[in-house]
Amino acid sequence: MSALERLARVQRELTAAVITGSVLWGASTAVALLAVVAVADRALTLPLELRSATPWLAALAAVVAATWRVRRAGPFANPRAVALWVERTEPALRYALVTRVDPAGAASADALERAIARVAFEEPARRAAWRPLLRPAAALAAGVVVLFALPAGAVARIARPAAGDIIKARRGAGDALAHVAVTVTPPAYSGIAPTTIDDASRVSALVGSAVRVVGAAVGEPVAAHADSVRVQLAEAGLKWTADVTMPVAPSVVHFVQGTHERLLLLEPRADSAPTVSLTAPARDSVLKVATGTLRLAASARDDIGLDHGAFEVVISSGEGENFRFRTLTIARAALGNARTATLGGAIRLDTLKLEPGDLLHVRAIALDRNTVGGPGLGSSETRAIRIARAGEYDSVDVDAAPPPEERKGVISERMLILLAEKLEKQRAQLAREAFVGQARVIARDQNTLRKQVGNIIFSRLSGDPVDEKEGDDDPKRANMTPEQLLAAANAATEAAGAEPLDFAGGESPVVNINRPLLEAYNAMWEAGRELGVADVKRALPHMYVALAAIQKARSAERVYLRGRPKDAVVDIARVRLSGKSDIIGPSSRLPRGNLDAAAIARLARFDVALGILGTRPAAATDSLLLLRAELLGAAPTLAAPLGDALDQLRAGKDATEALIAARRTLAGVSAHAAPLGAWGRAP
Amino acid sequence: MGARAMTRTASTFTFCTVQYESGDWDSAPLVPANVIDSVARYTSVEVNPTGVVVPLASADLLRYPLAYLTGHLPVRFSGSERDMLRSYVMRGGMLFVDDHNHDVDGVFHKSANEELTRALGAPLKALANTHALYSCFFKFPEGPPTTGHELNGWGDNLVHKNLFAHLVGDRIGVLYSSKDYSSEWGYHPDNKRFLSVDNTRFAVNLVVYALTR
């Protein structure tokens, strides 16, 4: 065997030793880390998060240590470096091996081979390669011994950490309530997997969920009661367990062991009923005949899962006091516990034997799979499909309604009469100037109304619609006396008489219609003139005549003295504070309302808890927990910010902001999600 | 100009009529002017002389502390309208809904209540007649003032004792009326001079309450 072949064998052995040594160093580092954490967890009960990260940290440490050892071992892949390493372990070679590896020594290869052949360097090199592995092997063995020396379960808490393993199964004295694990198993219908929470102070779960609380069976026996009802505890192995069912209303489970106490707030979460929306038919309808197909479509969703859905159709027949009803269920479909689903179907109307006047009330329904308090039933809005009665379309079928609101914007003759009568009654108390002034105001309104009447008359006579404003400014018509206007009307009537109109009573229809308005116009003229000279007493009879004539005209063909209302722009400056001030309350802004007795009591409890938070945090947290339990039932909207504060406190975080928000809520000071601008309230 | 407009919007009360996609939201066109007139007539609140119409689905609604919604026909809110209504109420706005049919058997009442319940998550509840709304400016010791339409027997032929409300904390988020104030207040404000008692005084309470709570 040549020297180079012998060197190659040594190089392979050296490589194996270096790799093995690196693995041992990595493994011993990982085992040492696990052992240290396990010992620390035994003493301090490390949190789940840290224990969960430990295996990954150990693996990382092993890789880093092994890599470092490989790099530190040197260039064992290079034959010249290996030859030098062999020369260090066996000085008898006198650098013959290094020279043989060097290409420059090829000229004296035979002499070098003979010199190397005289030295057995393999065995010293093997010993030198494997000797460094003793230390990592010893460290690994020590770590393994430590791990095996730990109590049962201690290594599993590090290697396979899981929620709930915070409970250490051991005997002896101690606080059995220091740590508890709560396992929540939702009702089977929900299909939700059980969850375990370590050291929970409150548990939120579906109503009917099984809640199992587990603690270490150390020290005195543990007792528990929920809302004054004793809770049965059982000991299994080295642990105690308490089983309760999530109630409908919030409840607090109170655990006691000697002087130790612990509270667990049970926060029930209701299973919501399905939400159903009917998309077809989209709106209520009236059908002339009961034929064809009515398409049905709906969508449904549920927070847990839907069981089945269908369409419900109620058919009402009859009228007056005699009605009959039929109920049909159409297109029932199993929804397979899906959270969202669509329903579809159709009704063939001609198969329902519908009669005119019958009414179909259509809605969609969906049920969930709640076997605890349900099933929850959700229904959509109802659409009404009516079959028209015979003859319904033969005449105008309208519901009676009061006149449009616009007519209220027009001053009426009746209002003017009321004003004039009131003014006449006040004649003795008023100064002459005031009386004349008010009479002229009424006269002006009377003339305005007369012009409106004139507009209608002129429009009828000419056949052209006349704009009210233009009519007011028409100098030709404005200068006409009542007699001239009447003559014009008669002339128009005579002209119309040549046309083939339906005469009645010897007069043309135009005169029949317009005569009352002409009479009103004349009476208004007289009334306006009398009011203009402040002779209200003489004006009133003309006003009565005008009102009667207008009423007569209205009866004839429903003529309302109105038009399209103008856009109303309020003259703010004119009306500012012109209202009657004696009927206004003493203050336009009241302070925030006083809290009721219950709210004051809750706020006082909150303040007491805050007061002891610095010195007795556990007691303060329990007080806040009990307050939240009460609020969940009495005022759920107030409980939410308190829950946030409790979570912060339990996690050991700064709860200042959450406590401030909770107190503001309890004190009745609302906060906005976002500012509204200048009108928004202070946050 | 923009800054001035913003300042005016932010510091001046503007009456807001809500426009929704279904129904006749514009059935009471004279109510805004009448309410504006009353606010100016009895208070020193800075008020714009005309109101605005804002779509219910628009985020512009959040600029107005009081919004007015009325109609005769069935109300069906779209998803975006429902979301904005919820956001508006939760952020401090006050929506005043009035049944222009004054009929609890009418389609507006039924559909509007359905939609409001769906949007707010809870049905409206009767508002106590001792609520601060009835005393924050004018005093209404008997609760909401009766309208002429109730007394005339139109609609459901009932005199409604209470208004209904959705409360956010102790604040009114949605106020619902079956009393038909839309008809009662639907006249030109100049005609108030013919009234011995101004029937729009309750509108002032609505505005003052919305601005101060």
XYZ file of N, CA and C in Angstrom, chain B residues 2 17 32 53 69 73 82 91 93 108-109 111 122 125 130 134 138 150 168 178 187 195 205 207 209-210:
78
model
N -62.848 76.687 -0.231
C -63.041 75.356 0.356
C -62.977 75.405 1.865
N -82.100 65.744 5.068
C -83.142 64.788 4.707
C -82.478 63.564 4.083
N -88.251 70.508 5.998
C -86.938 71.098 6.325
C -87.014 72.601 6.570
N -80.073 67.172 1.010
C -80.553 65.805 0.825
C -79.329 64.917 0.660
N -85.901 61.070 8.075
C -86.298 60.064 7.082
C -87.802 59.872 7.174
N -94.220 54.661 1.417
C -94.128 53.367 0.737
C -93.215 52.416 1.507
N -77.806 49.962 4.948
C -77.912 49.391 6.293
C -76.602 49.595 7.068
N -71.806 56.180 15.671
C -70.845 57.280 15.768
C -71.468 58.548 16.333
N -74.664 59.947 15.578
C -75.736 60.618 14.849
C -77.100 60.237 15.393
N -95.266 51.420 5.413
C -94.052 52.112 5.852
C -93.693 51.683 7.268
N -94.689 51.677 8.136
C -94.413 51.333 9.529
C -93.837 49.927 9.638
N -92.464 47.917 7.277
C -91.186 47.669 6.609
C -90.065 48.474 7.262
N -81.684 45.134 17.105
C -82.671 45.036 18.184
C -83.881 45.890 17.803
N -87.705 50.459 21.055
C -88.465 50.386 22.291
C -89.147 51.716 22.558
N -90.897 60.877 29.948
C -90.104 61.739 30.830
C -88.671 61.890 30.311
N -87.905 65.491 25.784
C -89.119 66.286 25.929
C -88.936 67.497 26.854
N -88.049 73.110 24.771
C -89.430 73.295 25.209
C -89.814 72.151 26.146
N -103.593 62.826 13.933
C -104.042 61.850 14.932
C -105.447 62.208 15.405
N -78.333 54.278 22.272
C -76.922 53.899 22.320
C -76.404 54.458 23.640
N -94.849 57.493 14.891
C -96.023 57.116 14.097
C -97.030 58.265 14.076
N -95.825 72.618 5.936
C -96.425 73.842 5.376
C -95.356 74.916 5.332
N -101.094 80.322 13.377
C -101.221 79.326 14.444
C -101.126 80.015 15.804
N -86.782 70.821 19.826
C -86.238 69.862 20.805
C -85.400 68.791 20.115
N -83.687 69.028 17.367
C -82.410 69.602 16.936
C -81.502 69.843 18.148
N -81.603 68.468 21.049
C -81.152 67.199 21.642
C -80.028 66.593 20.813
N -80.202 66.585 19.503
C -79.188 65.967 18.645
C -77.850 66.702 18.740
